[in-house]
Amino acid sequence: MPTDVERWKSEVYGNEIREHLYQFAENGWESLPDDERDAWFERFKWWGLYHQRNGQESYFMMRIGTPNGVLKPGQTEAVAEIAKEYATGPVENPEFGDAYVDWTTRQSIQLHWIRLEDIPAIFEKLEDIPAIFEKLEDNGLSTQQACGDSWRNIVGCPVAGKDRHEHVDAWPVAEGLHETYKGNEEHTNLPRKWKVSVTGCREGCGQGDINDLAFEPAYKEIDGETVDGFNIRVGGGLARNEPRFARNIDVFVTPEQAIEVGGAISALFRDHGDRENRYSARIKFLMDEWGPEKFREVLQDEYVDWELETAGTDFREEYTYNAGGGQGGHNDHVGVHEQNDGNYYVGLNVLVGRMGADDTTELARLADEYGSGEVRVTQRQNVIITDVPEEDLDALLAEDLLEHYSPDPHPFMRGSIACTGTEFCSLSIVETKNRQVRFARWLKQHVELPDGVEEFHIHLSGCTASCAQPQIADVSLRGMKTRKNGEAVEALDIGLGGGLGEEPQFAAWVGQRVPVDEVPGAIKNLLASFDDQREGEETFREFIARQDEEALEALIEPQETSYEDPYMHNTKLTWYPYAEDDSMDASPAPATADGTPIASND
């Protein structure tokens, strides 16, 4: 039988949700019937709105898609204005203040504390025209399909079209896929989310291995000529405890064919994906069942009306992005890098991806003053200012903003990624962003990295949903609970040795339920063991790969240190973990658009 979600989608879904959203926005939070809220919350996701967690009723997270991470001139400033005007919470975050922008691991933007009643006003900030979502679209921004069972934000190398390492310009393909399938009724309602990566870079920056559909750079001899294009992989993903790397389906496409074939594969998933069990609804499970050969056969016979080319020659042996270091290449996009046109891009490290609204306004100003006005978002939660002439680099690098968002950060800062956590997310088990900030600062102050280690990735995910992509980090952390000294405390599982590159590898989970205040000590001891036991100049990932299971478990030595964690208590049971009175009874939610609490009818 179809799931509840499939039933809700069969009643109202896709573009038609917008009119209902308008009506609820006009009539306010209280107009949402209690017994229909789960259904509407699921539908609202299609338009980029996630209801926040218990204790924060009437507040939403709003996700804005930026295809391939590209923010065109004027868009970054508009996002900052929205954050200041409408994403200011009732309590300040002690680290980030009361208005901020989250840059995500899928090159999108997330804003919090959004109210339904404010949604029309949000879009009026962009242009003085009467409609809502059209205003975003007129400015090249949209929340459409930023969530939900449909095409999500398309990711790729964030400097596509400007990268000196590029084999083929992937930006027109990413943009074409975005424009073709966002809002396309034939691809509106898929069995589950659909994540697509388009990479033209020879270093693998698009992370295609962990996407449902990946276009990767390749070339092929066709009719005596060398043709540049993409090989296709299908079925990657990290979510829950079922990670998969995308599998080669032996198909090569030209850039001109890529958009049509992308839609054909989406249609195949639409028609054959599992709609009776949401756990197994992702395409990776269909790939498990069919295998690449049958998948290609069905694609050819039922969804494409020309003869597909077999796979060409790829560049996977040259992939260095998140490859564990030691192979050269830029590995991420932080720092000063020359573009293919002689200008430069400057990648700024945004610790755990969160930037204050005022700082975001300043980012927009610097992009206008020193570059083309364009800002790009990376899959490591960082931002890039593009198109900077060489003669302007010194002046840009001397700007105050770059003191806090450094283009040359310490490896522990550079390597830190964190998901939203219990601050807003109903799935998360532990606090994440403020904790990871504190982890990074403590490690920087107290831990010496072994010689030659210039980057070290630590990803903290609040649960098994993998929004922080923990399975592809040197040290992987995911939220759990445990007891310490008779008290329930937040804890983390610890995994080791994940990463991508030529030979991608998921982390091995070897440490279970380590109290959060003992995790920095465990990382310190881990790096000391690595330094002591490494052979020659082997990388951390190589060191982990040669350990057996028993040796890996022995590397995790939790230890209390000078690190003190202010979030040891169960933050999931708070209405907001940073409130002075964080009990559920103290929550001001639900609230009207001006923040006035709505009185209970009980």
Coordinates of C-alpha atoms in Angstrom, one line a residue:
M1 CA 0.0 0.0 0.0
P2 CA 1.2 3.6 -0.6
T3 CA 2.7 5.4 2.4
D4 CA 1.0 8.3 4.1
V5 CA 3.3 10.6 2.2
E6 CA 2.3 9.1 -1.1
R7 CA -1.3 9.6 -0.2
W8 CA -0.8 13.2 0.8
K9 CA 1.1 13.8 -2.5
S10 CA -1.7 12.2 -4.5
E11 CA -4.2 14.8 -3.0
V12 CA -2.1 18.0 -3.4
Y13 CA 1.5 18.3 -4.6
G14 CA 3.9 20.2 -6.8
N15 CA 3.1 23.7 -8.1
E16 CA -0.5 23.7 -6.8
I17 CA 0.8 23.7 -3.2
R18 CA 1.7 27.4 -3.7
E19 CA -2.0 28.6 -3.7
H20 CA -2.6 26.7 -0.4
L21 CA 0.5 28.2 1.0
Y22 CA -0.7 31.7 0.1
Q23 CA -4.0 31.0 1.9
F24 CA -2.3 29.8 5.1
A25 CA 0.0 32.7 5.0
E26 CA -2.9 35.1 4.7
N27 CA -4.9 33.5 7.5
G28 CA -2.0 32.7 9.8
W29 CA -0.6 29.7 11.7
E30 CA -3.8 29.0 13.4
S31 CA -5.6 28.3 10.1
L32 CA -3.6 25.1 9.7
P33 CA -5.9 22.3 11.0
D34 CA -4.2 20.3 13.8
D35 CA -5.1 16.9 12.1
E36 CA -3.7 18.0 8.7
R37 CA -0.4 19.6 9.8
D38 CA 1.8 16.6 9.1
A39 CA 0.4 16.5 5.5
W40 CA 0.9 20.2 4.9
F41 CA 4.4 20.2 6.4
E42 CA 5.3 17.4 4.0
R43 CA 3.9 19.4 1.0
F44 CA 5.4 22.7 2.1
K45 CA 8.9 21.1 1.6
W46 CA 8.3 21.1 -2.1
W47 CA 8.4 24.9 -1.8
G48 CA 11.5 24.9 0.4
L49 CA 9.8 25.1 3.8
Y50 CA 10.6 22.8 6.7
H51 CA 8.7 23.1 9.9
Q52 CA 11.1 23.5 12.8
R53 CA 10.9 21.1 15.8
N54 CA 8.9 20.7 19.0
G55 CA 8.9 24.0 21.0
Q56 CA 9.2 26.0 17.8
E57 CA 5.7 25.5 16.4
S58 CA 4.8 28.1 13.7
Y59 CA 8.4 28.6 12.7
F60 CA 10.0 27.3 9.5
M61 CA 13.3 26.8 7.9
M62 CA 13.4 28.2 4.4
R63 CA 15.8 26.8 1.8
I64 CA 16.8 28.7 -1.3
G65 CA 18.3 26.8 -4.2
T66 CA 21.4 28.2 -6.0
P67 CA 22.1 25.8 -8.9
N68 CA 25.7 24.8 -8.9
G69 CA 26.2 27.3 -6.0
V70 CA 26.0 30.3 -8.2
L71 CA 24.7 33.6 -6.7
K72 CA 24.5 36.2 -9.4
P73 CA 25.1 39.9 -8.7
G74 CA 22.6 41.4 -6.3
Q75 CA 21.3 38.0 -5.0
T76 CA 23.7 37.8 -2.0
E77 CA 22.6 41.2 -0.8
A78 CA 18.9 40.2 -1.2
V79 CA 19.5 37.1 0.9
A80 CA 21.1 39.1 3.6
E81 CA 18.2 41.6 3.7
I82 CA 15.8 38.7 4.0
A83 CA 17.8 37.2 6.9
K84 CA 17.9 40.5 8.8
E85 CA 14.2 41.3 8.2
Y86 CA 12.5 38.0 8.6
A87 CA 14.9 35.3 9.9
T88 CA 15.6 36.9 13.3
G89 CA 14.7 34.5 16.2
P90 CA 13.2 35.2 19.6
V91 CA 16.6 34.3 21.3
E92 CA 20.1 35.0 20.1
N93 CA 22.5 32.2 19.3
P94 CA 25.5 32.9 21.6
E95 CA 28.0 32.3 18.7
F96 CA 26.1 33.7 15.7
G97 CA 23.7 36.3 17.0
D98 CA 20.1 36.6 16.0
A99 CA 20.2 36.8 12.2
Y100 CA 22.3 34.6 10.0
V101 CA 22.6 32.7 6.8
D102 CA 23.5 29.0 6.6
W103 CA 25.5 27.9 3.5
T104 CA 24.8 24.1 3.1
T105 CA 26.7 21.0 1.9
R106 CA 24.5 21.1 -1.3
Q107 CA 25.4 24.6 -2.2
S108 CA 22.1 26.0 -1.0
I109 CA 21.0 28.6 1.5
Q110 CA 19.0 28.1 4.7
L111 CA 17.2 30.7 6.8
H112 CA 15.5 30.0 10.1
W113 CA 12.7 31.4 12.2
I114 CA 10.5 32.1 9.1
R115 CA 6.8 32.5 9.8
L116 CA 4.0 31.6 7.3
E117 CA 2.5 35.1 7.7
D118 CA 5.8 36.7 6.7
I119 CA 6.3 34.7 3.5
P120 CA 4.6 37.3 1.2
A121 CA 6.6 40.1 2.8
I122 CA 9.9 38.1 2.3
F123 CA 9.5 38.2 -1.4
E124 CA 8.4 41.8 -1.5
K125 CA 12.0 42.7 -0.3
L126 CA 13.3 41.6 -3.7
E127 CA 11.2 43.6 -6.1
D128 CA 8.1 45.7 -5.8
I129 CA 5.8 43.4 -7.8
P130 CA 2.6 41.8 -6.4
A131 CA 3.4 38.0 -6.7
I132 CA 5.5 35.9 -4.2
F133 CA 7.5 33.1 -5.7
E134 CA 7.7 34.8 -9.1
K135 CA 9.6 37.6 -7.4
L136 CA 12.3 35.2 -6.4
E137 CA 12.4 33.7 -9.9
D138 CA 12.7 37.2 -11.5
N139 CA 15.8 37.6 -9.4
G140 CA 17.1 34.2 -10.3
L141 CA 16.3 32.8 -6.8
S142 CA 13.7 30.2 -5.9
T143 CA 12.6 27.9 -3.1
Q144 CA 10.9 25.7 -5.6
Q145 CA 11.8 22.1 -5.1
A146 CA 14.6 23.0 -2.7
C147 CA 13.1 20.1 -0.6
G148 CA 10.5 17.4 -1.2
D149 CA 10.4 14.4 -3.5
S150 CA 11.7 16.0 -6.6
W151 CA 14.9 17.4 -8.2
R152 CA 16.9 19.1 -5.4
N153 CA 19.5 21.8 -5.9
I154 CA 21.9 20.7 -8.6
V155 CA 25.5 20.6 -7.3
G156 CA 28.9 20.6 -9.0
C157 CA 32.3 22.3 -9.0
P158 CA 31.5 25.8 -7.6
V159 CA 33.8 27.5 -10.1
A160 CA 32.4 25.8 -13.2
G161 CA 33.1 27.8 -16.2
K162 CA 36.1 29.6 -14.5
D163 CA 38.2 26.6 -13.4
R164 CA 41.7 26.1 -14.8
H165 CA 41.3 22.3 -14.1
E166 CA 38.2 22.0 -16.2
H167 CA 37.8 19.5 -18.9
V168 CA 34.4 20.6 -20.0
D169 CA 32.3 23.6 -18.9
A170 CA 29.6 22.0 -16.7
W171 CA 27.7 25.2 -15.9
P172 CA 25.5 25.3 -19.0
V173 CA 24.5 21.7 -18.3
A174 CA 23.8 22.3 -14.6
E175 CA 21.8 25.5 -15.5
G176 CA 19.9 23.7 -18.2
L177 CA 18.9 20.8 -15.9
H178 CA 17.8 23.3 -13.3
E179 CA 15.7 25.3 -15.8
T180 CA 14.2 22.2 -17.5
Y181 CA 13.2 20.1 -14.5
K182 CA 12.4 22.6 -11.7
G183 CA 8.6 22.9 -11.8
N184 CA 8.3 20.4 -14.6
E185 CA 5.1 18.5 -13.9
E186 CA 6.4 15.3 -15.4
H187 CA 9.1 15.3 -12.7
T188 CA 7.3 16.9 -9.9
N189 CA 6.4 13.8 -7.8
L190 CA 9.2 11.3 -7.6
P191 CA 9.3 8.4 -5.1
R192 CA 11.9 10.3 -3.0
K193 CA 14.4 13.2 -3.3
W194 CA 16.5 13.3 -6.4
K195 CA 20.1 14.6 -6.0
V196 CA 22.1 15.5 -9.1
S197 CA 25.7 16.4 -9.6
V198 CA 27.3 17.8 -12.8
T199 CA 31.1 17.9 -12.8
G200 CA 33.4 19.2 -15.6
C201 CA 36.4 19.5 -13.3
R202 CA 39.2 17.0 -13.6
E203 CA 39.6 16.9 -9.8
G204 CA 36.2 15.6 -9.0
C205 CA 34.8 18.7 -7.2
G206 CA 31.2 17.8 -7.8
Q207 CA 31.3 14.8 -5.5
G208 CA 29.3 12.7 -8.0
D209 CA 29.9 9.5 -6.1
I210 CA 27.4 10.4 -3.4
N211 CA 24.6 11.6 -5.7
D212 CA 21.6 9.8 -7.2
L213 CA 22.7 10.9 -10.6
A214 CA 26.2 12.0 -11.5
F215 CA 27.6 13.5 -14.8
E216 CA 31.4 13.2 -14.7
P217 CA 33.9 14.5 -17.2
A218 CA 35.0 12.1 -19.9
Y219 CA 35.9 12.0 -23.6
K220 CA 35.3 9.4 -26.3
E221 CA 36.3 8.7 -29.9
I222 CA 33.1 8.9 -32.0
D223 CA 33.3 8.7 -35.8
G224 CA 37.0 9.4 -35.7
E225 CA 36.7 12.5 -33.6
T226 CA 37.4 13.1 -29.9
V227 CA 34.3 14.3 -28.3
D228 CA 34.2 15.9 -24.8
G229 CA 31.3 15.1 -22.5
F230 CA 30.2 13.1 -19.5
N231 CA 30.1 9.5 -18.2
I232 CA 27.0 8.8 -16.1
R233 CA 26.9 7.2 -12.7
V234 CA 23.7 6.4 -10.7
G235 CA 22.7 5.4 -7.2
G236 CA 25.0 7.2 -4.8
G237 CA 23.9 8.5 -1.4
L238 CA 24.8 8.8 2.2
A239 CA 21.6 8.8 4.2
R240 CA 21.0 6.7 7.2
N241 CA 23.0 3.5 7.6
E242 CA 22.8 2.6 3.9
P243 CA 25.5 4.6 2.1
R244 CA 26.3 3.8 -1.5
F245 CA 28.7 5.1 -4.1
A246 CA 27.1 5.8 -7.5
R247 CA 27.7 3.1 -10.0
N248 CA 28.8 3.3 -13.6
I249 CA 26.0 2.5 -16.0
D250 CA 28.3 2.5 -19.1
V251 CA 26.8 5.6 -20.8
F252 CA 28.6 8.6 -22.3
V253 CA 26.7 11.7 -23.3
T254 CA 27.7 15.0 -24.9
P255 CA 26.8 18.2 -23.1
E256 CA 23.9 18.6 -25.7
Q257 CA 22.5 15.2 -24.7
A258 CA 23.0 15.5 -21.0
I259 CA 19.8 17.4 -20.2
E260 CA 17.5 15.0 -22.1
V261 CA 19.2 11.9 -20.6
G262 CA 19.0 13.4 -17.1
G263 CA 15.3 13.7 -17.6
A264 CA 15.0 10.1 -18.9
I265 CA 16.8 8.7 -15.8
S266 CA 14.5 10.8 -13.6
A267 CA 11.5 9.4 -15.4
L268 CA 12.8 5.9 -15.0
F269 CA 13.1 6.5 -11.2
R270 CA 9.6 8.1 -11.2
D271 CA 8.1 5.0 -12.8
H272 CA 10.1 2.2 -11.1
G273 CA 11.1 3.6 -7.7
D274 CA 9.5 2.1 -4.6
R275 CA 6.5 4.1 -3.4
E276 CA 5.4 1.6 -0.7
N277 CA 8.4 1.9 1.6
R278 CA 10.0 5.3 2.0
Y279 CA 13.1 3.8 3.6
S280 CA 13.9 1.9 0.3
A281 CA 12.5 4.6 -2.1
R282 CA 15.9 6.1 -3.1
I283 CA 17.2 5.0 -6.5
K284 CA 20.3 3.4 -4.8
F285 CA 17.9 0.6 -3.8
L286 CA 16.6 0.2 -7.3
M287 CA 20.2 0.0 -8.5
D288 CA 20.8 -2.7 -5.8
E289 CA 17.9 -4.7 -7.2
W290 CA 18.5 -4.3 -10.9
G291 CA 22.3 -3.8 -11.2
P292 CA 23.9 -1.4 -13.8
E293 CA 23.3 -3.6 -16.8
K294 CA 19.5 -3.9 -16.4
F295 CA 19.3 -0.2 -15.5
R296 CA 21.0 0.7 -18.7
E297 CA 18.9 -1.7 -20.7
V298 CA 15.6 -0.3 -19.3
L299 CA 16.9 3.3 -19.9
Q300 CA 17.7 2.5 -23.5
D301 CA 14.6 0.5 -24.3
E302 CA 11.9 2.6 -22.6
Y303 CA 13.2 6.1 -22.1
V304 CA 15.7 7.1 -24.8
D305 CA 14.9 7.0 -28.5
W306 CA 18.5 7.0 -29.9
E307 CA 21.4 4.6 -29.4
L308 CA 23.3 5.5 -26.2
E309 CA 27.0 5.6 -26.4
T310 CA 29.0 3.3 -24.1
A311 CA 31.2 5.1 -21.5
G312 CA 34.2 7.0 -22.5
T313 CA 37.5 7.6 -20.9
D314 CA 37.1 9.4 -17.5
F315 CA 39.5 11.3 -15.2
R316 CA 38.8 9.5 -12.0
E317 CA 42.5 8.7 -11.5
E318 CA 43.1 12.4 -11.3
Y319 CA 40.4 13.2 -8.7
T320 CA 41.9 14.9 -5.7
Y321 CA 38.9 16.6 -4.1
N322 CA 38.4 15.3 -0.6
A323 CA 40.9 12.5 -1.5
G324 CA 42.7 12.6 1.8
G325 CA 45.5 14.9 0.9
G326 CA 48.9 14.1 -0.5
Q327 CA 47.9 13.9 -4.1
G328 CA 48.2 17.5 -5.0
G329 CA 45.3 19.5 -6.3
H330 CA 43.2 22.1 -4.5
N331 CA 41.1 19.6 -2.5
D332 CA 38.7 22.4 -1.7
H333 CA 38.1 25.9 -3.0
V334 CA 39.4 27.9 0.0
G335 CA 42.3 30.3 -0.8
V336 CA 43.4 32.4 -3.8
H337 CA 43.2 30.6 -7.2
E338 CA 43.7 31.8 -10.7
Q339 CA 40.8 31.4 -13.1
N340 CA 40.9 30.3 -16.7
D341 CA 40.5 34.0 -17.8
G342 CA 43.5 35.3 -15.8
N343 CA 41.3 36.8 -13.0
Y344 CA 41.2 35.1 -9.6
Y345 CA 38.7 33.7 -7.2
V346 CA 39.1 33.9 -3.5
G347 CA 37.5 31.2 -1.3
L348 CA 36.6 32.1 2.2
N349 CA 36.3 29.6 5.1
V350 CA 33.0 29.9 6.8
L351 CA 33.3 27.8 9.9
V352 CA 30.4 25.3 10.0
G353 CA 28.8 27.2 7.1
R354 CA 27.1 30.0 9.2
M355 CA 27.5 33.7 8.4
G356 CA 25.9 36.6 10.2
A357 CA 23.4 38.7 8.1
D358 CA 25.6 41.8 8.4
D359 CA 28.6 39.8 7.3
T360 CA 26.6 38.5 4.4
T361 CA 25.8 42.0 3.4
E362 CA 29.5 42.8 3.6
L363 CA 30.3 39.8 1.5
A364 CA 28.0 41.1 -1.2
R365 CA 29.7 44.5 -1.1
L366 CA 33.2 43.0 -1.5
A367 CA 32.0 40.9 -4.4
D368 CA 30.7 44.0 -6.1
E369 CA 33.7 46.1 -5.3
Y370 CA 36.5 43.7 -6.2
G371 CA 34.8 41.1 -8.5
S372 CA 31.8 40.8 -10.8
G373 CA 29.3 40.8 -7.9
E374 CA 29.0 37.1 -8.2
V375 CA 29.3 34.8 -5.1
R376 CA 29.5 31.0 -5.3
V377 CA 28.8 28.5 -2.6
T378 CA 30.8 25.3 -2.1
Q379 CA 29.8 21.8 -0.9
R380 CA 32.1 22.4 2.1
Q381 CA 29.8 25.2 3.4
N382 CA 32.2 28.0 2.2
V383 CA 31.8 30.9 -0.1
I384 CA 33.8 32.2 -3.1
I385 CA 34.2 35.7 -4.5
T386 CA 34.9 35.3 -8.2
D387 CA 36.4 37.4 -11.1
V388 CA 38.9 39.4 -9.0
P389 CA 41.6 41.2 -11.1
E390 CA 45.1 40.4 -9.9
E391 CA 45.8 44.0 -9.1
D392 CA 42.9 44.1 -6.7
L393 CA 43.8 41.0 -4.7
D394 CA 45.9 42.6 -2.0
A395 CA 43.2 45.2 -1.3
L396 CA 40.5 42.4 -1.0
L397 CA 42.7 40.3 1.2
A398 CA 43.2 43.2 3.6
E399 CA 39.5 43.7 4.1
D400 CA 38.2 43.2 7.7
L401 CA 35.7 40.5 6.7
L402 CA 38.6 38.2 5.8
E403 CA 40.0 38.3 9.3
H404 CA 37.0 36.2 10.4
Y405 CA 36.4 34.3 7.2
S406 CA 39.9 33.5 6.3
P407 CA 41.2 32.4 2.8
D408 CA 44.1 30.7 4.7
P409 CA 42.5 29.0 7.7
H410 CA 44.0 26.5 10.2
P411 CA 43.3 22.9 9.1
F412 CA 40.9 22.3 11.9
M413 CA 38.9 25.3 10.9
R414 CA 39.1 24.5 7.2
G415 CA 38.0 20.9 7.8
S416 CA 35.0 21.5 10.0
I417 CA 31.5 20.8 8.8
A418 CA 28.3 20.6 10.9
C419 CA 24.6 20.1 10.2
T420 CA 21.8 22.2 11.8
G421 CA 21.5 20.0 14.9
T422 CA 19.0 20.2 17.7
E423 CA 18.9 24.0 17.4
F424 CA 16.2 23.6 14.8
C425 CA 16.0 20.1 13.4
S426 CA 13.4 17.5 14.7
L427 CA 15.6 14.6 13.6
S428 CA 18.8 15.6 15.3
I429 CA 19.8 14.0 18.6
V430 CA 22.6 16.5 19.6
E431 CA 23.7 20.1 19.4
T432 CA 26.1 20.5 16.4
K433 CA 27.1 23.9 15.0
N434 CA 28.1 25.7 18.2
R435 CA 29.8 22.5 19.4
Q436 CA 31.8 22.0 16.2
V437 CA 33.0 25.6 16.5
R438 CA 34.2 24.9 20.0
F439 CA 35.8 21.6 18.9
A440 CA 37.7 23.3 16.1
R441 CA 39.0 26.1 18.4
W442 CA 40.0 23.7 21.1
L443 CA 41.8 21.5 18.7
K444 CA 43.6 24.4 17.1
Q445 CA 44.9 25.6 20.5
H446 CA 45.8 22.2 21.9
V447 CA 46.7 19.8 19.1
E448 CA 49.7 19.8 16.8
L449 CA 49.0 18.2 13.5
P450 CA 51.7 15.7 12.3
D451 CA 54.2 17.0 9.7
G452 CA 52.8 17.4 6.2
V453 CA 49.1 17.3 7.3
E454 CA 47.7 20.5 5.8
E455 CA 44.0 19.5 6.0
F456 CA 42.0 17.4 8.3
H457 CA 38.2 16.9 7.8
I458 CA 35.9 16.5 10.8
H459 CA 32.2 16.3 10.0
L460 CA 29.6 16.4 12.7
S461 CA 26.1 15.2 11.9
G462 CA 23.4 15.3 14.6
C463 CA 21.8 12.0 13.6
T464 CA 22.1 9.3 10.9
A465 CA 20.6 11.4 8.1
S466 CA 24.1 12.5 7.0
C467 CA 23.4 16.2 6.2
A468 CA 27.0 16.9 7.3
Q469 CA 28.2 14.1 5.0
P470 CA 30.1 12.4 7.9
Q471 CA 30.9 9.2 6.0
I472 CA 33.4 11.0 3.8
A473 CA 35.5 12.7 6.4
D474 CA 38.8 11.8 8.1
V475 CA 36.9 11.9 11.4
S476 CA 33.2 11.3 11.3
L477 CA 30.9 12.2 14.2
R478 CA 27.2 11.4 14.5
G479 CA 24.8 12.2 17.3
M480 CA 23.8 9.7 20.0
K481 CA 22.9 9.6 23.7
T482 CA 24.7 7.9 26.6
R483 CA 24.9 8.0 30.4
K484 CA 27.9 9.5 32.3
N485 CA 28.1 9.7 36.1
G486 CA 24.5 8.5 36.2
E487 CA 23.3 11.4 34.0
A488 CA 21.9 11.2 30.4
V489 CA 24.3 13.2 28.2
E490 CA 24.9 13.9 24.5
A491 CA 27.3 11.5 22.8
L492 CA 28.9 10.9 19.4
D493 CA 29.8 7.8 17.4
I494 CA 33.2 8.2 15.8
G495 CA 34.1 7.0 12.3
L496 CA 37.5 7.1 10.6
G497 CA 39.0 7.2 7.2
G498 CA 36.3 8.4 4.8
G499 CA 36.8 10.4 1.7
L500 CA 36.4 10.6 -2.1
G501 CA 39.0 10.9 -4.8
E502 CA 40.1 8.1 -7.2
E503 CA 39.2 5.4 -4.7
P504 CA 36.3 6.6 -2.5
Q505 CA 35.9 5.1 0.9
F506 CA 33.2 5.4 3.6
A507 CA 34.3 5.9 7.1
A508 CA 34.6 2.9 9.4
W509 CA 32.5 3.5 12.6
V510 CA 34.7 2.3 15.4
G511 CA 33.9 4.4 18.4
Q512 CA 30.4 4.2 20.0
R513 CA 28.5 6.7 22.1
V514 CA 31.5 8.7 23.3
P515 CA 30.4 11.5 25.7
V516 CA 30.8 14.8 23.8
D517 CA 33.2 16.3 26.3
E518 CA 35.6 13.4 25.7
V519 CA 35.6 13.6 21.9
P520 CA 38.3 16.3 21.5
G521 CA 40.5 14.2 23.8
A522 CA 39.8 11.2 21.6
I523 CA 40.8 13.2 18.5
K524 CA 44.0 14.4 20.2
N525 CA 45.0 10.9 21.1
L526 CA 44.1 9.6 17.6
L527 CA 46.4 12.1 15.9
A528 CA 49.1 11.3 18.4
S529 CA 48.8 7.6 17.5
F530 CA 48.9 8.5 13.8
D531 CA 52.0 10.6 14.3
D532 CA 53.7 7.8 16.2
Q533 CA 52.7 4.9 14.0
R534 CA 52.6 6.3 10.5
E535 CA 54.9 4.9 7.9
G536 CA 56.9 7.5 6.0
E537 CA 54.7 10.3 4.7
E538 CA 51.5 8.3 4.5
T539 CA 48.3 10.3 4.7
F540 CA 45.8 9.8 7.6
R541 CA 43.5 8.0 5.2
E542 CA 46.2 5.6 4.1
F543 CA 47.1 5.0 7.7
I544 CA 43.5 4.2 8.6
A545 CA 43.2 1.9 5.5
R546 CA 46.0 -0.4 6.6
Q547 CA 44.6 -1.0 10.1
D548 CA 42.5 -4.1 10.9
E549 CA 39.3 -3.8 12.9
E550 CA 40.9 -4.4 16.2
A551 CA 43.6 -1.8 15.6
L552 CA 41.0 0.7 14.5
E553 CA 39.0 0.3 17.7
A554 CA 42.2 0.7 19.7
L555 CA 42.8 4.1 18.1
I556 CA 39.7 5.6 19.8
E557 CA 40.8 6.6 23.3
P558 CA 38.2 9.0 24.8
Q559 CA 39.6 11.3 27.4
E560 CA 38.4 14.2 29.5
T561 CA 40.6 17.2 28.9
S562 CA 40.5 21.0 29.4
Y563 CA 37.7 21.1 26.9
E564 CA 34.4 22.0 28.5
D565 CA 31.1 21.4 26.6
P566 CA 28.2 23.7 27.6
Y567 CA 25.7 21.4 25.8
M568 CA 26.2 18.1 27.6
H569 CA 22.5 18.0 28.6
N570 CA 19.8 16.7 26.3
T571 CA 19.3 19.6 24.0
K572 CA 16.6 17.7 22.1
L573 CA 14.3 18.2 25.1
T574 CA 14.7 22.0 25.1
W575 CA 12.6 24.4 23.1
Y576 CA 15.8 26.1 22.1
P577 CA 19.2 25.0 23.5
Y578 CA 20.6 28.5 23.9
A579 CA 17.7 30.1 25.7
E580 CA 18.3 31.1 29.3
D581 CA 15.2 29.1 30.2
D582 CA 15.2 26.4 27.7
S583 CA 12.4 24.2 29.1
M584 CA 9.5 23.4 26.7
D585 CA 7.2 25.3 29.0
A586 CA 9.2 28.5 28.4
S587 CA 8.7 28.4 24.6
P588 CA 7.1 31.4 23.1
A589 CA 5.8 29.3 20.2
P590 CA 3.4 29.2 18.5
A591 CA 3.6 32.8 17.6
T592 CA 2.1 35.3 15.2
A593 CA 4.1 37.1 12.5
D594 CA 5.2 39.8 14.9
G595 CA 6.4 37.2 17.5
T596 CA 3.4 37.6 19.9
P597 CA 2.7 34.1 21.5
I598 CA -0.5 32.5 20.4
A599 CA -2.6 31.6 23.5
S600 CA -3.3 27.9 24.0
N601 CA -6.9 26.8 23.7
D602 CA -6.3 24.1 26.4

